[in-house]
CSV table of C-alpha atoms in Angstrom, one decimal:
chain,number,residue,atom,x,y,z
D,1,GLN,CA,-9.5,11.1,-9.2
D,2,VAL,CA,-11.0,7.4,-8.8
D,3,ARG,CA,-13.5,5.3,-10.7
D,4,LEU,CA,-15.8,2.8,-9.3
D,5,VAL,CA,-17.7,0.6,-12.0
D,6,GLU,CA,-20.2,-2.8,-10.1
D,7,SER,CA,-21.4,-5.0,-12.4
D,8,GLY,CA,-22.8,-8.7,-11.3
D,9,GLY,CA,-26.1,-7.7,-10.1
D,10,GLY,CA,-29.7,-9.3,-9.9
D,11,LEU,CA,-32.2,-11.1,-9.4
D,12,VAL,CA,-31.9,-14.9,-7.5
D,13,GLN,CA,-33.9,-17.3,-6.1
D,14,ALA,CA,-33.0,-17.8,-1.9
D,15,GLY,CA,-30.7,-20.2,-1.3
D,16,GLY,CA,-29.1,-19.0,-4.7
D,17,SER,CA,-25.2,-17.3,-5.0
D,18,LEU,CA,-24.0,-14.4,-7.3
D,19,ARG,CA,-21.0,-13.0,-7.8
D,20,LEU,CA,-20.3,-8.9,-7.8
D,21,SER,CA,-17.2,-7.3,-9.4
D,22,CYS,CA,-16.3,-3.6,-9.0
D,23,ALA,CA,-13.6,-2.3,-11.1
D,24,ALA,CA,-10.7,0.3,-10.4
D,25,SER,CA,-9.7,3.1,-12.4
D,26,GLY,CA,-7.8,6.3,-12.1
D,27,SER,CA,-5.2,7.4,-9.4
D,28,ILE,CA,-5.4,3.6,-7.8
D,29,PHE,CA,-2.2,3.9,-7.2
D,30,SER,CA,-3.6,5.6,-4.5
D,31,LEU,CA,-6.7,3.7,-2.6
D,32,ASN,CA,-5.6,1.3,-0.1
D,33,VAL,CA,-9.1,-0.7,1.2
D,34,MET,CA,-11.8,-1.5,-0.8
D,35,GLY,CA,-14.8,-3.1,0.2
D,36,TRP,CA,-18.6,-3.4,-0.7
D,37,TYR,CA,-21.0,-2.0,1.4
D,38,ARG,CA,-25.2,-2.2,0.9
D,39,GLN,CA,-28.6,-0.7,1.3
D,40,ALA,CA,-31.3,-1.8,2.0
D,41,PRO,CA,-35.1,0.1,1.1
D,42,GLY,CA,-35.2,2.4,4.3
D,43,LYS,CA,-32.1,1.3,5.4
D,44,GLN,CA,-28.9,2.7,6.4
D,45,ARG,CA,-26.0,1.8,4.1
D,46,GLU,CA,-24.2,-0.8,5.8
D,47,LEU,CA,-20.5,-2.4,5.9
D,48,VAL,CA,-21.0,-5.8,3.9
D,49,ALA,CA,-17.2,-5.9,4.0
D,50,ALA,CA,-13.7,-4.6,2.9
D,51,ILE,CA,-9.5,-5.7,2.3
D,52,THR,CA,-6.6,-4.3,2.4
D,53,ARG,CA,-4.6,-4.6,-0.5
D,54,GLY,CA,-2.2,-6.5,1.3
D,55,GLY,CA,-5.7,-9.3,2.0
D,56,SER,CA,-6.4,-8.5,5.2
D,57,THR,CA,-10.5,-8.7,5.4
D,58,ASN,CA,-12.9,-7.2,7.7
D,59,TYR,CA,-16.7,-8.3,7.6
D,60,ALA,CA,-19.8,-7.9,8.8
D,61,ASP,CA,-20.4,-10.4,11.7
D,62,SER,CA,-23.9,-11.7,10.5
D,63,LEU,CA,-22.1,-12.0,7.0
D,64,LYS,CA,-19.3,-14.1,7.4
D,65,GLY,CA,-19.6,-17.6,6.1
D,66,ARG,CA,-21.9,-16.6,3.2
D,67,PHE,CA,-19.9,-14.1,1.8
D,68,THR,CA,-16.8,-13.7,0.6
D,69,ILE,CA,-14.7,-10.9,-0.7
D,70,SER,CA,-11.4,-11.3,-2.7
D,71,ARG,CA,-8.9,-8.8,-4.7
D,72,ASP,CA,-6.9,-8.8,-8.2
D,73,ASN,CA,-4.7,-5.9,-7.4
D,74,THR,CA,-3.0,-6.7,-10.8
D,75,LYS,CA,-6.5,-6.3,-12.7
D,76,ASN,CA,-7.7,-3.6,-10.1
D,77,THR,CA,-10.8,-5.6,-9.4
D,78,VAL,CA,-12.3,-6.1,-6.2
D,79,TYR,CA,-15.1,-9.4,-6.0
D,80,LEU,CA,-18.0,-10.1,-3.4
D,81,GLN,CA,-19.0,-14.0,-3.8
D,82,MET,CA,-22.5,-14.5,-2.5
D,83,HIS,CA,-24.0,-17.6,-1.5
D,84,SER,CA,-27.2,-19.2,0.9
D,85,LEU,CA,-28.4,-15.9,-0.2
D,86,LYS,CA,-31.6,-14.9,1.5
D,87,PRO,CA,-34.6,-12.1,0.9
D,88,GLU,CA,-33.0,-10.0,3.4
D,89,ASP,CA,-30.0,-9.2,1.7
D,90,THR,CA,-31.6,-7.8,-1.2
D,91,ALA,CA,-30.4,-4.1,-1.2
D,92,VAL,CA,-28.5,-1.7,-3.4
D,93,TYR,CA,-24.7,-2.7,-3.1
D,94,TYR,CA,-22.0,-0.4,-3.6
D,95,CYS,CA,-17.9,-0.6,-4.3
D,96,GLY,CA,-16.1,1.8,-2.8
D,97,ALA,CA,-12.8,3.1,-2.3
D,98,HIS,CA,-10.5,4.3,0.9
D,99,LEU,CA,-7.2,6.0,0.8
D,100,GLY,CA,-6.9,4.9,4.3
D,101,THR,CA,-8.5,2.7,6.7
D,102,TRP,CA,-12.1,1.1,6.8
D,103,TYR,CA,-12.2,2.6,9.7
D,104,HIS,CA,-13.7,6.0,8.1
D,105,PRO,CA,-16.5,6.0,5.1
D,106,PRO,CA,-15.0,5.4,1.4
D,107,ASP,CA,-13.6,8.2,-0.4
D,108,TYR,CA,-15.1,6.6,-3.4
D,109,TRP,CA,-18.3,5.6,-4.1
D,110,GLY,CA,-19.3,3.7,-7.3
D,111,GLN,CA,-22.7,4.2,-8.7
D,112,GLY,CA,-24.2,0.5,-7.2
D,113,THR,CA,-25.7,-2.7,-8.2
D,114,GLN,CA,-29.4,-3.8,-7.4
D,115,VAL,CA,-29.2,-6.8,-5.7
D,116,THR,CA,-32.8,-9.4,-5.6
D,117,VAL,CA,-33.5,-12.1,-3.7
D,118,SER,CA,-36.9,-13.4,-4.3
D,119,SER,CA,-38.1,-16.7,-1.9
């Protein structure tokens, strides 16, 4: 089993920045990809960004340039740095961990952290 714990969400004004963290524990040796997903009210959960153990990344096209995903394998932690935040970025952000590739849904989910961007 893998446990994922997110932190770093909160309320920020439009144009501001936030950094989310996701700490993994448990059977982390089995994890390949870790990613961030978000779900806004009334919308489906969507991929924000994902990163492999080796550092390859995958971003939602609409977020490239504003969001950066990184991973510290020594700390079993993945980060999401978000800049130039917009009200439409408001959502619950979830950390997901994949045993395989990012082409399939995560095998494990965190509990989510709320990000609210005020205009």
